[in-house]
């Protein structure tokens, strides 16, 4: 089954390349929300209309290619098991909301997993494009080109005054959500990130953790994205986002240097203890795993831990999520069983590195 | 399968709840899911629902409520998808593109609140759908370039830009004629 290729690897092929500022920025993403004109949005559409949209995408785009995004796989959500859905969500190839939808929900995913199109999510069409590191302009340009390609065959719901019409008023206009995923352990350690958040919110941007619930950010992985989609051109939205991200990078680097200078031995202790925990644990909860992975990754970035790939953070954060663990085990697991399997996978993965 | 709550719309969402070890399957439509609080949008960094309910507290309790049938007649409703303005405010989602026109008179305050004071689109215009809108936007860019060139006395360049503007204007007229 072709779905297998998305299921087997925890990190997507494009993540193996190192992008600009890769010591802090994991990835850049652009998401565009689009709808068919003359058809109710998925929230109120007849099942038949949604089925027609699904069929249209399957017939027109399955196994098609656009530039370097080749061989799009067409996946019907209703054909997936619960575990398969979780894996696609954990890899950020589909949204949790799409995974919950019954009926005509579907996704198109390029072979390199860099582009995915969600069909019949909150909007009829949601295009997602990823790039490694901080590359917002490139990501935006690719997303807009891809959008043109889809528009050749789709009559979009667009209004001269309001722009692209979306089901939720928070997306209208550009329909664009740009986001940058960042690893900010030093700003988290010194609690600086909490003080910076209100100022960032003031600029129409939002910071949140992508793993964990509420305000906690497991693995010190944060996502910064734009809130405003109306009244600003796409390029200006990403300019503003980029400048905030640049400042965060600068603060994070400064904080790392300062911690290293002021309490180098304590930091080194913390990093190596975490490394030890990951190497020797027999049972590990996801929170502890995330904390240790973040510390080890910081150790790699600072040159304290050598010969371990930076990808260990992204890869193991995904690999140790419940969906992935159960996919690996090929059965549903209790929380305890997951903690045991998580510890064993991390140990194995670290042994490969040595 | 029909929605277990309203028994009207088709159920498009499926939830599994585990309460005290008992598993319950719920088939529900999106409108009800949103109203009953099943649906959360982790994608959004803040709750639009709260924002809207906060914004409309003052009227959402009486306009169009079942025990006030007189007012219900005046309720704005989208002729295409049937969503009413009250429902829109409750669920915080539009039902179709036409809703934007149907509720137009009430939307500016909401958009201003959500998008830092903005109500008009300034971004991408779709290539095909945008039609002459694209050309008009391009003409506007050229015209401002032309101004600058004239001020800087770069007349040769200015003549080139002026020709470009003429070309585009011809294109618009041709497109208009063919319709
Ligand atoms: Zn219902
Ligand atoms: Zn409507």
Short mmCIF file of C-alpha atoms and ligand atoms in Angstrom, two decimals:
data_model
loop_
_atom_site.label_atom_id
_atom_site.label_comp_id
_atom_site.label_asym_id
_atom_site.label_seq_id
_atom_site.Cartn_x
_atom_site.Cartn_y
_atom_site.Cartn_z
CA UNK A 1 0.00 0.00 0.00
CA UNK A 2 1.31 3.40 -0.99
CA UNK A 3 0.37 4.96 2.33
CA UNK A 4 3.22 2.96 3.84
CA UNK A 5 5.88 5.36 2.67
CA UNK A 6 4.36 8.18 4.75
CA UNK A 7 4.04 5.90 7.75
CA UNK A 8 7.47 4.37 7.99
CA UNK A 9 9.72 7.35 8.53
CA UNK A 10 9.18 9.75 11.42
CA UNK A 11 10.77 12.65 9.61
CA UNK A 12 9.84 13.75 6.14
CA UNK A 13 12.49 13.61 3.37
CA UNK A 14 12.67 17.43 3.11
CA UNK A 15 13.55 17.68 6.82
CA UNK A 16 16.85 15.94 6.23
CA UNK A 17 18.18 19.04 4.52
CA UNK A 18 19.51 21.85 6.67
CA UNK A 19 17.92 25.22 5.97
CA UNK A 20 19.12 28.70 7.02
CA UNK A 21 19.38 29.20 10.81
CA UNK A 22 18.80 25.48 11.28
CA UNK A 23 20.31 25.58 14.78
CA UNK A 24 17.12 27.34 15.93
CA UNK A 25 14.51 27.23 13.18
CA UNK A 26 13.21 23.76 12.40
CA UNK A 27 10.85 24.63 9.57
CA UNK A 28 8.85 27.30 7.74
CA UNK A 29 5.29 26.64 6.63
CA UNK A 30 2.72 28.46 4.49
CA UNK A 31 -0.89 27.38 4.54
CA UNK A 32 -3.44 28.78 2.08
CA UNK A 33 -7.20 28.36 2.58
CA UNK A 34 -9.28 28.25 -0.60
CA UNK A 35 -12.87 27.38 -1.52
CA UNK A 36 -14.83 26.57 -4.63
CA UNK A 37 -17.10 29.43 -5.68
CA UNK A 38 -20.78 28.49 -5.96
CA UNK A 39 -20.62 25.74 -3.39
CA UNK A 40 -21.39 25.93 0.33
CA UNK A 41 -18.36 25.56 2.62
CA UNK A 42 -17.86 22.07 4.10
CA UNK A 43 -19.68 23.04 7.33
CA UNK A 44 -23.00 23.35 5.41
CA UNK A 45 -22.36 21.53 2.15
CA UNK A 46 -24.41 18.54 1.08
CA UNK A 47 -22.53 15.27 1.30
CA UNK A 48 -22.91 14.93 -2.47
CA UNK A 49 -21.10 18.22 -3.15
CA UNK A 50 -18.22 17.21 -0.91
CA UNK A 51 -18.07 13.83 -2.63
CA UNK A 52 -17.85 15.65 -6.00
CA UNK A 53 -14.95 17.76 -4.73
CA UNK A 54 -13.19 14.67 -3.45
CA UNK A 55 -13.64 12.87 -6.78
CA UNK A 56 -12.46 15.94 -8.69
CA UNK A 57 -9.18 16.00 -6.74
CA UNK A 58 -8.66 12.28 -7.08
CA UNK A 59 -9.24 12.33 -10.83
CA UNK A 60 -7.29 15.48 -11.59
CA UNK A 61 -4.30 15.28 -9.25
CA UNK A 62 -3.63 11.70 -8.11
CA UNK A 63 -0.06 10.77 -9.16
CA UNK A 64 0.37 14.16 -10.86
CA UNK A 65 3.47 16.30 -10.30
CA UNK A 66 4.13 20.00 -9.95
CA UNK A 67 7.81 20.91 -10.38
CA UNK A 68 9.85 19.18 -7.70
CA UNK A 69 6.67 18.04 -5.95
CA UNK A 70 6.13 14.76 -7.67
CA UNK A 71 3.71 11.88 -7.65
CA UNK A 72 0.96 13.20 -5.39
CA UNK A 73 -0.61 10.46 -3.34
CA UNK A 74 -4.36 10.70 -2.84
CA UNK A 75 -5.52 9.57 0.59
CA UNK A 76 -9.13 9.20 1.68
CA UNK A 77 -9.48 9.79 5.38
CA UNK A 78 -12.30 7.24 5.65
CA UNK A 79 -9.95 4.48 4.45
CA UNK A 80 -7.48 5.07 7.29
CA UNK A 81 -7.29 3.32 10.64
CA UNK A 82 -7.24 5.45 13.79
CA UNK A 83 -3.50 4.82 14.16
CA UNK A 84 -2.76 5.78 10.55
CA UNK A 85 -4.66 9.03 11.04
CA UNK A 86 -2.65 9.84 14.17
CA UNK A 87 0.63 9.24 12.36
CA UNK A 88 -0.30 11.66 9.56
CA UNK A 89 -1.33 14.24 12.19
CA UNK A 90 1.88 13.74 14.18
CA UNK A 91 3.91 14.33 11.02
CA UNK A 92 1.84 17.47 10.40
CA UNK A 93 0.79 16.19 6.99
CA UNK A 94 -2.88 16.61 7.92
CA UNK A 95 -4.64 18.57 10.67
CA UNK A 96 -6.30 16.97 13.70
CA UNK A 97 -9.56 18.43 12.40
CA UNK A 98 -9.28 16.70 9.01
CA UNK A 99 -8.55 13.41 10.78
CA UNK A 100 -11.80 13.76 12.74
CA UNK A 101 -13.93 14.31 9.67
CA UNK A 102 -16.10 11.59 8.24
CA UNK A 103 -17.18 11.28 4.65
CA UNK A 104 -15.40 13.03 1.84
CA UNK A 105 -12.32 14.34 3.67
CA UNK A 106 -9.11 13.59 1.79
CA UNK A 107 -5.50 14.66 1.34
CA UNK A 108 -2.99 14.92 -1.49
CA UNK A 109 0.61 14.53 -0.37
CA UNK A 110 3.69 14.94 -2.54
CA UNK A 111 6.28 12.18 -2.53
CA UNK A 112 8.79 14.30 -0.59
CA UNK A 113 6.00 15.31 1.87
CA UNK A 114 6.80 18.98 1.31
CA UNK A 115 3.37 19.83 -0.09
CA UNK A 116 0.05 18.58 1.13
CA UNK A 117 -3.46 19.60 0.17
CA UNK A 118 -6.26 18.94 2.61
CA UNK A 119 -9.61 18.47 0.93
CA UNK A 120 -12.91 19.20 2.67
CA UNK A 121 -11.34 20.36 5.90
CA UNK A 122 -12.89 23.54 7.34
CA UNK A 123 -12.46 24.93 3.82
CA UNK A 124 -12.72 22.94 0.60
CA UNK A 125 -9.00 23.31 -0.07
CA UNK A 126 -6.05 23.90 2.25
CA UNK A 127 -2.63 23.97 0.68
CA UNK A 128 0.41 23.47 2.92
CA UNK A 129 4.02 23.93 1.86
CA UNK A 130 7.03 23.29 4.12
CA UNK A 131 10.70 24.21 3.88
CA UNK A 132 13.50 23.40 6.33
CA UNK A 133 14.94 26.28 8.37
CA UNK A 134 13.94 29.90 7.97
CA UNK A 135 12.88 30.32 4.32
CA UNK A 136 9.57 32.15 4.42
CA UNK A 137 9.89 33.95 1.08
CA UNK A 138 10.78 30.79 -0.78
CA UNK A 139 7.99 28.89 0.95
CA UNK A 140 5.49 31.64 0.10
CA UNK A 141 6.55 31.76 -3.55
CA UNK A 142 6.23 28.01 -3.93
CA UNK A 143 2.84 28.04 -2.23
CA UNK A 144 1.56 30.83 -4.49
CA UNK A 145 2.81 29.04 -7.63
CA UNK A 146 1.17 25.85 -6.49
CA UNK A 147 -2.01 27.84 -5.80
CA UNK A 148 -1.93 29.16 -9.41
CA UNK A 149 -1.62 25.60 -10.63
CA UNK A 150 -4.73 24.52 -8.70
CA UNK A 151 -6.57 27.65 -9.81
CA UNK A 152 -6.13 26.62 -13.45
CA UNK A 153 -8.85 24.09 -12.82
CA UNK A 154 -10.74 25.46 -9.81
CA UNK A 155 -13.02 28.46 -9.76
CA UNK A 156 -12.08 29.99 -6.40
CA UNK A 157 -14.48 31.85 -4.08
CA UNK A 158 -12.95 35.32 -4.32
CA UNK A 159 -14.34 38.79 -3.75
CA UNK A 160 -12.68 42.03 -4.88
CA UNK A 161 -13.20 43.65 -1.53
CA UNK A 162 -12.80 40.71 0.94
CA UNK A 163 -10.31 38.58 -1.00
CA UNK A 164 -10.38 34.79 -0.71
CA UNK A 165 -13.56 33.79 1.07
CA UNK A 166 -13.14 31.27 3.86
CA UNK A 167 -15.44 29.57 6.28
CA UNK A 168 -13.83 31.23 9.29
CA UNK A 169 -13.58 35.05 9.43
CA UNK A 170 -10.08 34.67 10.89
CA UNK A 171 -8.78 33.41 7.51
CA UNK A 172 -10.51 35.73 5.03
CA UNK A 173 -8.44 37.87 2.64
CA UNK A 174 -5.17 36.14 1.88
CA UNK A 175 -6.36 32.88 3.45
CA UNK A 176 -2.75 32.59 4.53
CA UNK A 177 -1.29 31.32 7.78
CA UNK A 178 2.51 31.52 7.75
CA UNK A 179 4.33 29.82 10.58
CA UNK A 180 7.82 29.15 11.75
CA UNK A 181 8.71 26.30 14.08
CA UNK A 182 11.52 27.20 16.48
CA UNK A 183 13.54 25.44 19.17
CA UNK A 184 14.01 28.01 21.94
CA UNK A 185 15.49 26.19 24.96
CA UNK A 186 17.53 29.13 26.32
CA UNK A 187 14.62 31.60 26.11
CA UNK A 188 12.43 29.01 27.82
CA UNK A 189 15.05 28.23 30.52
CA UNK A 190 15.43 31.90 31.40
CA UNK A 191 11.64 32.46 31.13
CA UNK A 192 12.35 35.30 28.68
CA UNK A 193 9.90 33.85 26.18
CA UNK A 194 6.97 34.49 28.54
CA UNK A 195 7.93 38.13 28.82
CA UNK A 196 8.28 38.49 25.06
CA UNK A 197 4.91 36.95 24.18
CA UNK A 198 2.67 39.97 24.87
CA UNK A 199 4.83 42.18 22.66
CA UNK A 200 4.73 39.60 19.88
CA UNK A 201 0.94 39.35 20.19
CA UNK A 202 0.72 43.11 19.85
CA UNK A 203 2.25 42.77 16.39
CA UNK A 204 -0.57 40.50 15.24
CA UNK A 205 1.47 37.35 15.67
CA UNK A 206 0.85 34.43 17.98
CA UNK A 207 3.31 32.14 19.76
CA UNK A 208 2.32 28.71 20.97
CA UNK A 209 3.81 25.33 21.78
CA UNK A 210 3.07 22.71 19.15
CA UNK A 211 3.43 19.73 21.42
CA UNK A 212 1.68 19.60 24.77
CA UNK A 213 -1.49 21.24 25.94
CA UNK A 214 -2.40 24.80 26.87
CA UNK A 215 0.54 27.10 27.26
CA UNK A 216 3.23 24.47 27.78
CA UNK A 217 5.61 23.88 24.90
CA UNK A 218 6.97 20.34 25.08
CA UNK A 219 10.53 20.07 23.84
CA UNK A 220 10.74 23.88 23.92
CA UNK A 221 9.38 23.85 20.38
CA UNK A 222 7.36 26.97 19.60
CA UNK A 223 5.37 28.00 16.58
CA UNK A 224 5.11 31.66 15.61
CA UNK A 225 2.38 32.57 13.13
CA UNK A 226 0.41 35.49 11.77
CA UNK A 227 -3.11 36.17 13.03
CA UNK A 228 -4.08 38.85 10.56
CA UNK A 229 -5.04 37.67 7.08
CA UNK A 230 -7.07 40.65 5.85
CA UNK A 231 -5.80 44.05 4.70
CA UNK A 232 -2.14 43.12 4.29
CA UNK A 233 -0.37 41.61 1.30
CA UNK A 234 1.17 38.16 1.73
CA UNK A 235 4.71 39.54 1.34
CA UNK A 236 4.14 42.09 4.10
CA UNK A 237 2.68 39.52 6.45
CA UNK A 238 5.75 37.34 6.10
CA UNK A 239 8.10 40.33 6.32
CA UNK A 240 6.66 41.15 9.75
CA UNK A 241 6.80 37.52 10.81
CA UNK A 242 10.37 37.17 9.57
CA UNK A 243 11.58 40.22 11.47
CA UNK A 244 10.15 38.90 14.74
CA UNK A 245 11.65 35.48 14.10
CA UNK A 246 15.04 37.12 13.42
CA UNK A 247 14.83 38.91 16.75
CA UNK A 248 13.91 35.70 18.54
CA UNK A 249 16.89 33.97 16.93
CA UNK A 250 19.18 36.75 18.08
CA UNK A 251 17.81 36.66 21.66
CA UNK A 252 18.02 32.88 21.77
CA UNK A 253 21.67 32.94 20.61
CA UNK A 254 22.53 35.61 23.17
CA UNK A 255 20.78 33.71 25.95
CA UNK A 256 22.66 30.52 25.00
CA UNK A 257 26.00 32.31 25.11
CA UNK A 258 25.18 33.94 28.44
CA UNK A 259 24.10 30.69 30.09
CA UNK A 260 27.23 29.01 28.77
CA UNK A 261 29.43 31.79 30.17
CA UNK A 262 27.72 32.19 33.53
CA UNK A 263 26.85 28.59 34.33
CA UNK A 264 28.62 26.44 31.79
CA UNK A 265 29.20 23.49 34.09
CA UNK A 266 25.56 23.44 35.24
CA UNK A 267 24.40 23.55 31.63
CA UNK A 268 26.80 20.80 30.64
CA UNK A 269 25.58 18.74 33.60
CA UNK A 270 21.98 19.19 32.56
CA UNK A 271 22.69 18.25 28.95
CA UNK A 272 24.68 15.13 29.79
CA UNK A 273 22.21 13.96 32.44
CA UNK A 274 19.46 14.22 29.82
CA UNK A 275 21.63 12.31 27.36
CA UNK A 276 22.13 9.62 30.00
CA UNK A 277 18.41 9.38 30.70
CA UNK A 278 17.66 8.92 27.00
CA UNK A 279 20.44 6.35 26.60
CA UNK A 280 19.53 4.19 29.58
CA UNK A 281 15.85 4.58 30.47
CA UNK A 282 13.58 1.58 30.36
CA UNK A 283 10.38 3.59 30.92
CA UNK A 284 9.99 7.20 29.82
CA UNK A 285 6.94 9.50 29.67
CA UNK A 286 6.50 11.81 26.72
CA UNK A 287 7.08 14.95 28.82
CA UNK A 288 10.40 13.74 30.19
CA UNK A 289 11.45 12.50 26.76
CA UNK A 290 10.66 15.89 25.24
CA UNK A 291 12.61 17.74 27.95
CA UNK A 292 15.65 15.50 27.55
CA UNK A 293 15.53 15.64 23.73
CA UNK A 294 15.47 19.42 23.87
CA UNK A 295 18.52 19.44 26.17
CA UNK A 296 20.42 16.98 23.99
CA UNK A 297 19.63 18.99 20.88
CA UNK A 298 20.92 22.12 22.64
CA UNK A 299 24.06 20.17 23.53
CA UNK A 300 24.53 19.26 19.86
CA UNK A 301 24.03 22.89 18.76
CA UNK A 302 26.59 24.10 21.32
CA UNK A 303 29.11 21.45 20.34
CA UNK A 304 28.92 19.85 23.80
CA UNK A 305 27.55 16.60 22.37
CA UNK A 306 29.28 15.47 19.22
CA UNK A 307 28.49 12.86 16.59
CA UNK A 308 24.73 12.94 17.11
CA UNK A 309 22.55 14.28 14.31
CA UNK A 310 20.52 17.43 14.94
CA UNK A 311 17.53 15.68 13.43
CA UNK A 312 17.32 13.60 16.58
CA UNK A 313 14.99 16.22 18.09
CA UNK A 314 12.46 16.45 15.24
CA UNK A 315 12.67 12.77 14.53
CA UNK A 316 12.27 11.48 18.07
CA UNK A 317 9.61 14.06 18.98
CA UNK A 318 7.47 12.55 16.21
CA UNK A 319 8.58 8.94 16.61
CA UNK A 320 7.65 8.93 20.30
CA UNK A 321 4.11 10.31 19.84
CA UNK A 322 1.30 7.85 20.68
CA UNK A 323 0.20 7.29 17.06
CA UNK A 324 3.68 6.48 15.83
CA UNK A 325 4.45 4.17 18.74
CA UNK A 326 1.28 2.20 18.10
CA UNK A 327 1.96 2.08 14.39
CA UNK A 328 5.38 0.66 15.22
CA UNK A 329 3.89 -1.88 17.63
CA UNK A 330 1.12 -2.63 15.12
CA UNK A 331 -1.48 -2.57 17.92
CA UNK A 332 -3.06 -0.21 20.44
CA UNK A 333 -0.95 0.27 23.55
CA UNK A 334 -1.70 1.32 27.11
CA UNK A 335 0.08 4.37 28.50
CA UNK A 336 2.55 2.15 30.36
CA UNK A 337 3.29 0.07 27.27
CA UNK A 338 3.87 3.27 25.31
CA UNK A 339 6.35 4.55 27.90
CA UNK A 340 8.29 1.30 27.67
CA UNK A 341 8.33 1.25 23.86
CA UNK A 342 9.25 4.95 23.79
CA UNK A 343 12.30 4.30 25.99
CA UNK A 344 13.38 1.37 23.88
CA UNK A 345 13.02 3.23 20.54
CA UNK A 346 15.00 6.18 21.86
CA UNK A 347 17.76 3.88 23.11
CA UNK A 348 17.92 2.12 19.76
CA UNK A 349 17.96 5.37 17.82
CA UNK A 350 20.81 6.76 19.93
CA UNK A 351 22.83 3.57 19.49
CA UNK A 352 22.69 3.96 15.72
CA UNK A 353 24.29 7.37 16.18
CA UNK A 354 27.32 6.11 18.08
CA UNK B 1 -26.09 9.16 8.86
CA UNK B 2 -27.97 12.05 10.41
CA UNK B 3 -26.76 14.22 13.25
CA UNK B 4 -27.68 12.88 16.70
CA UNK B 5 -28.29 16.37 18.03
CA UNK B 6 -30.42 18.20 15.45
CA UNK B 7 -31.59 15.20 13.37
CA UNK B 8 -31.54 17.51 10.36
CA UNK B 9 -28.09 17.86 8.90
CA UNK B 10 -25.87 14.93 7.93
CA UNK B 11 -23.34 13.95 10.61
CA UNK B 12 -19.92 14.89 9.34
CA UNK B 13 -17.93 14.43 12.54
CA UNK B 14 -17.27 11.39 14.62
CA UNK B 15 -16.24 11.53 18.26
CA UNK B 16 -15.36 8.76 20.63
CA UNK B 17 -15.81 9.64 24.27
CA UNK B 18 -14.55 7.53 27.11
CA UNK B 19 -16.31 8.24 30.38
CA UNK B 20 -15.53 5.95 33.34
CA UNK B 21 -14.26 3.32 30.99
CA UNK B 22 -17.43 3.36 28.85
CA UNK B 23 -16.93 4.19 25.22
CA UNK B 24 -19.63 6.25 23.49
CA UNK B 25 -19.66 6.98 19.78
CA UNK B 26 -21.12 10.31 18.73
CA UNK B 27 -22.11 11.20 15.17
CA UNK B 28 -22.73 14.89 14.92
CA UNK B 29 -22.87 17.72 12.37
CA UNK B 30 -20.41 20.59 12.53
CA UNK B 31 -22.96 23.21 13.49
CA UNK B 32 -24.05 21.19 16.52
CA UNK B 33 -20.48 20.17 17.35
CA UNK B 34 -19.54 23.81 17.54
CA UNK B 35 -22.60 24.73 19.60
CA UNK B 36 -22.17 21.85 22.04
CA UNK B 37 -18.48 22.60 22.41
CA UNK B 38 -17.15 19.40 20.81
CA UNK B 39 -15.13 21.25 18.31
CA UNK B 40 -11.98 23.07 19.22
CA UNK B 41 -9.60 24.63 16.78
CA UNK B 42 -6.06 24.05 17.99
CA UNK B 43 -4.94 25.69 14.74
CA UNK B 44 -6.09 29.09 15.93
CA UNK B 45 -4.02 30.64 18.66
CA UNK B 46 -7.03 32.27 20.25
CA UNK B 47 -10.69 31.61 20.36
CA UNK B 48 -12.70 33.40 17.73
CA UNK B 49 -15.80 31.96 19.30
CA UNK B 50 -15.11 33.82 22.55
CA UNK B 51 -14.26 36.92 20.61
CA UNK B 52 -17.54 36.85 18.74
CA UNK B 53 -19.67 36.00 21.75
CA UNK B 54 -17.91 38.79 23.62
CA UNK B 55 -18.57 41.15 20.78
CA UNK B 56 -22.22 40.27 20.33
CA UNK B 57 -23.30 39.56 23.87
CA UNK B 58 -25.57 42.54 23.79
CA UNK B 59 -27.80 41.24 21.01
CA UNK B 60 -27.33 37.54 20.58
CA UNK B 61 -29.74 36.78 23.41
CA UNK B 62 -32.83 38.34 21.98
CA UNK B 63 -32.55 38.80 18.23
CA UNK B 64 -33.91 35.73 16.49
CA UNK B 65 -34.34 33.71 19.65
CA UNK B 66 -37.27 31.27 19.49
CA UNK B 67 -39.30 33.11 22.11
CA UNK B 68 -39.17 36.33 20.16
CA UNK B 69 -40.87 35.42 16.88
CA UNK B 70 -41.53 39.02 15.83
CA UNK B 71 -37.89 39.88 15.57
CA UNK B 72 -37.10 36.66 13.78
CA UNK B 73 -38.74 37.94 10.60
CA UNK B 74 -36.21 40.71 10.23
CA UNK B 75 -33.30 38.35 10.76
CA UNK B 76 -30.68 38.47 7.99
CA UNK B 77 -30.37 35.16 6.22
CA UNK B 78 -28.13 33.95 3.43
CA UNK B 79 -30.42 32.98 0.56
CA UNK B 80 -27.91 30.51 -0.78
CA UNK B 81 -27.00 28.35 2.21
CA UNK B 82 -29.73 29.34 4.67
CA UNK B 83 -27.39 30.39 7.49
CA UNK B 84 -28.79 33.25 9.58
CA UNK B 85 -26.76 36.09 11.01
CA UNK B 86 -27.51 34.83 14.53
CA UNK B 87 -26.25 31.36 13.68
CA UNK B 88 -23.15 32.88 12.14
CA UNK B 89 -22.45 34.76 15.34
CA UNK B 90 -23.02 31.65 17.43
CA UNK B 91 -20.79 29.31 15.48
CA UNK B 92 -18.33 31.91 14.16
CA UNK B 93 -18.26 30.37 10.67
CA UNK B 94 -19.73 31.37 7.32
CA UNK B 95 -21.81 28.81 5.44
CA UNK B 96 -20.83 29.86 1.92
CA UNK B 97 -19.23 32.67 -0.09
CA UNK B 98 -22.59 34.38 -0.49
CA UNK B 99 -22.86 34.83 3.32
CA UNK B 100 -20.19 37.55 2.97
CA UNK B 101 -22.65 39.58 0.89
CA UNK B 102 -25.76 38.65 2.85
CA UNK B 103 -24.23 39.76 6.18
CA UNK B 104 -22.08 42.48 4.64
CA UNK B 105 -23.57 45.29 6.75
CA UNK B 106 -22.57 43.55 10.00
CA UNK B 107 -19.12 42.32 9.03
CA UNK B 108 -16.86 45.37 9.21
CA UNK B 109 -16.81 45.57 13.03
CA UNK B 110 -15.97 41.86 13.21
CA UNK B 111 -13.21 42.06 10.62
CA UNK B 112 -11.77 45.17 12.26
CA UNK B 113 -11.65 43.35 15.58
CA UNK B 114 -10.08 40.20 14.16
CA UNK B 115 -7.71 41.78 11.63
CA UNK B 116 -6.36 44.83 13.48
CA UNK B 117 -8.72 47.36 11.94
CA UNK B 118 -8.64 46.00 8.38
CA UNK B 119 -11.73 45.34 6.28
CA UNK B 120 -10.40 45.28 2.69
CA UNK B 121 -8.24 42.68 0.97
CA UNK B 122 -4.79 43.83 -0.19
CA UNK B 123 -3.16 40.59 -1.18
CA UNK B 124 -3.09 38.13 -4.04
CA UNK B 125 -5.65 38.31 -6.81
CA UNK B 126 -6.27 34.92 -8.42
CA UNK B 127 -5.02 34.83 -12.01
CA UNK B 128 -8.05 33.50 -13.81
CA UNK B 129 -10.82 34.55 -11.44
CA UNK B 130 -9.36 37.99 -10.96
CA UNK B 131 -9.82 38.78 -14.67
CA UNK B 132 -9.24 42.45 -15.42
CA UNK B 133 -8.68 43.15 -11.72
CA UNK B 134 -5.17 41.88 -12.25
CA UNK B 135 -4.58 44.28 -15.11
CA UNK B 136 -6.04 47.19 -13.17
CA UNK B 137 -3.68 46.51 -10.30
CA UNK B 138 -0.73 46.33 -12.71
CA UNK B 139 -1.78 49.62 -14.33
CA UNK B 140 -1.87 51.29 -10.93
CA UNK B 141 1.69 50.10 -10.25
CA UNK B 142 2.91 51.37 -13.64
CA UNK B 143 1.19 54.72 -13.13
CA UNK B 144 2.99 55.35 -9.87
CA UNK B 145 6.27 54.30 -11.55
CA UNK B 146 5.49 56.76 -14.35
CA UNK B 147 5.03 59.58 -11.84
CA UNK B 148 8.42 58.87 -10.29
CA UNK B 149 10.12 58.70 -13.69
CA UNK B 150 8.65 62.04 -14.76
CA UNK B 151 9.69 63.68 -11.51
CA UNK B 152 13.22 62.34 -12.00
CA UNK B 153 13.13 63.50 -15.65
CA UNK B 154 13.82 60.00 -16.97
CA UNK B 155 11.68 60.58 -20.03
CA UNK B 156 12.90 57.69 -22.16
CA UNK B 157 11.95 55.20 -19.46
CA UNK B 158 8.71 57.06 -18.90
CA UNK B 159 7.72 56.60 -22.55
CA UNK B 160 8.27 52.84 -22.22
CA UNK B 161 6.09 52.64 -19.12
CA UNK B 162 3.42 54.80 -20.78
CA UNK B 163 3.24 52.32 -23.69
CA UNK B 164 2.86 49.46 -21.24
CA UNK B 165 -0.07 51.23 -19.60
CA UNK B 166 -1.72 51.78 -23.02
CA UNK B 167 -1.30 48.10 -23.88
CA UNK B 168 -2.92 46.98 -20.66
CA UNK B 169 -5.78 49.48 -21.04
CA UNK B 170 -6.42 48.12 -24.56
CA UNK B 171 -6.51 44.60 -23.16
CA UNK B 172 -9.19 45.59 -20.67
CA UNK B 173 -11.34 47.22 -23.38
CA UNK B 174 -10.95 44.17 -25.64
CA UNK B 175 -11.96 41.84 -22.83
CA UNK B 176 -14.97 44.06 -22.14
CA UNK B 177 -16.00 44.02 -25.83
CA UNK B 178 -15.83 40.27 -26.15
CA UNK B 179 -18.27 39.89 -23.28
ZN1 LIG C 1 -26.69 18.78 14.05
ZN1 LIG C 2 -24.31 31.44 2.85
#
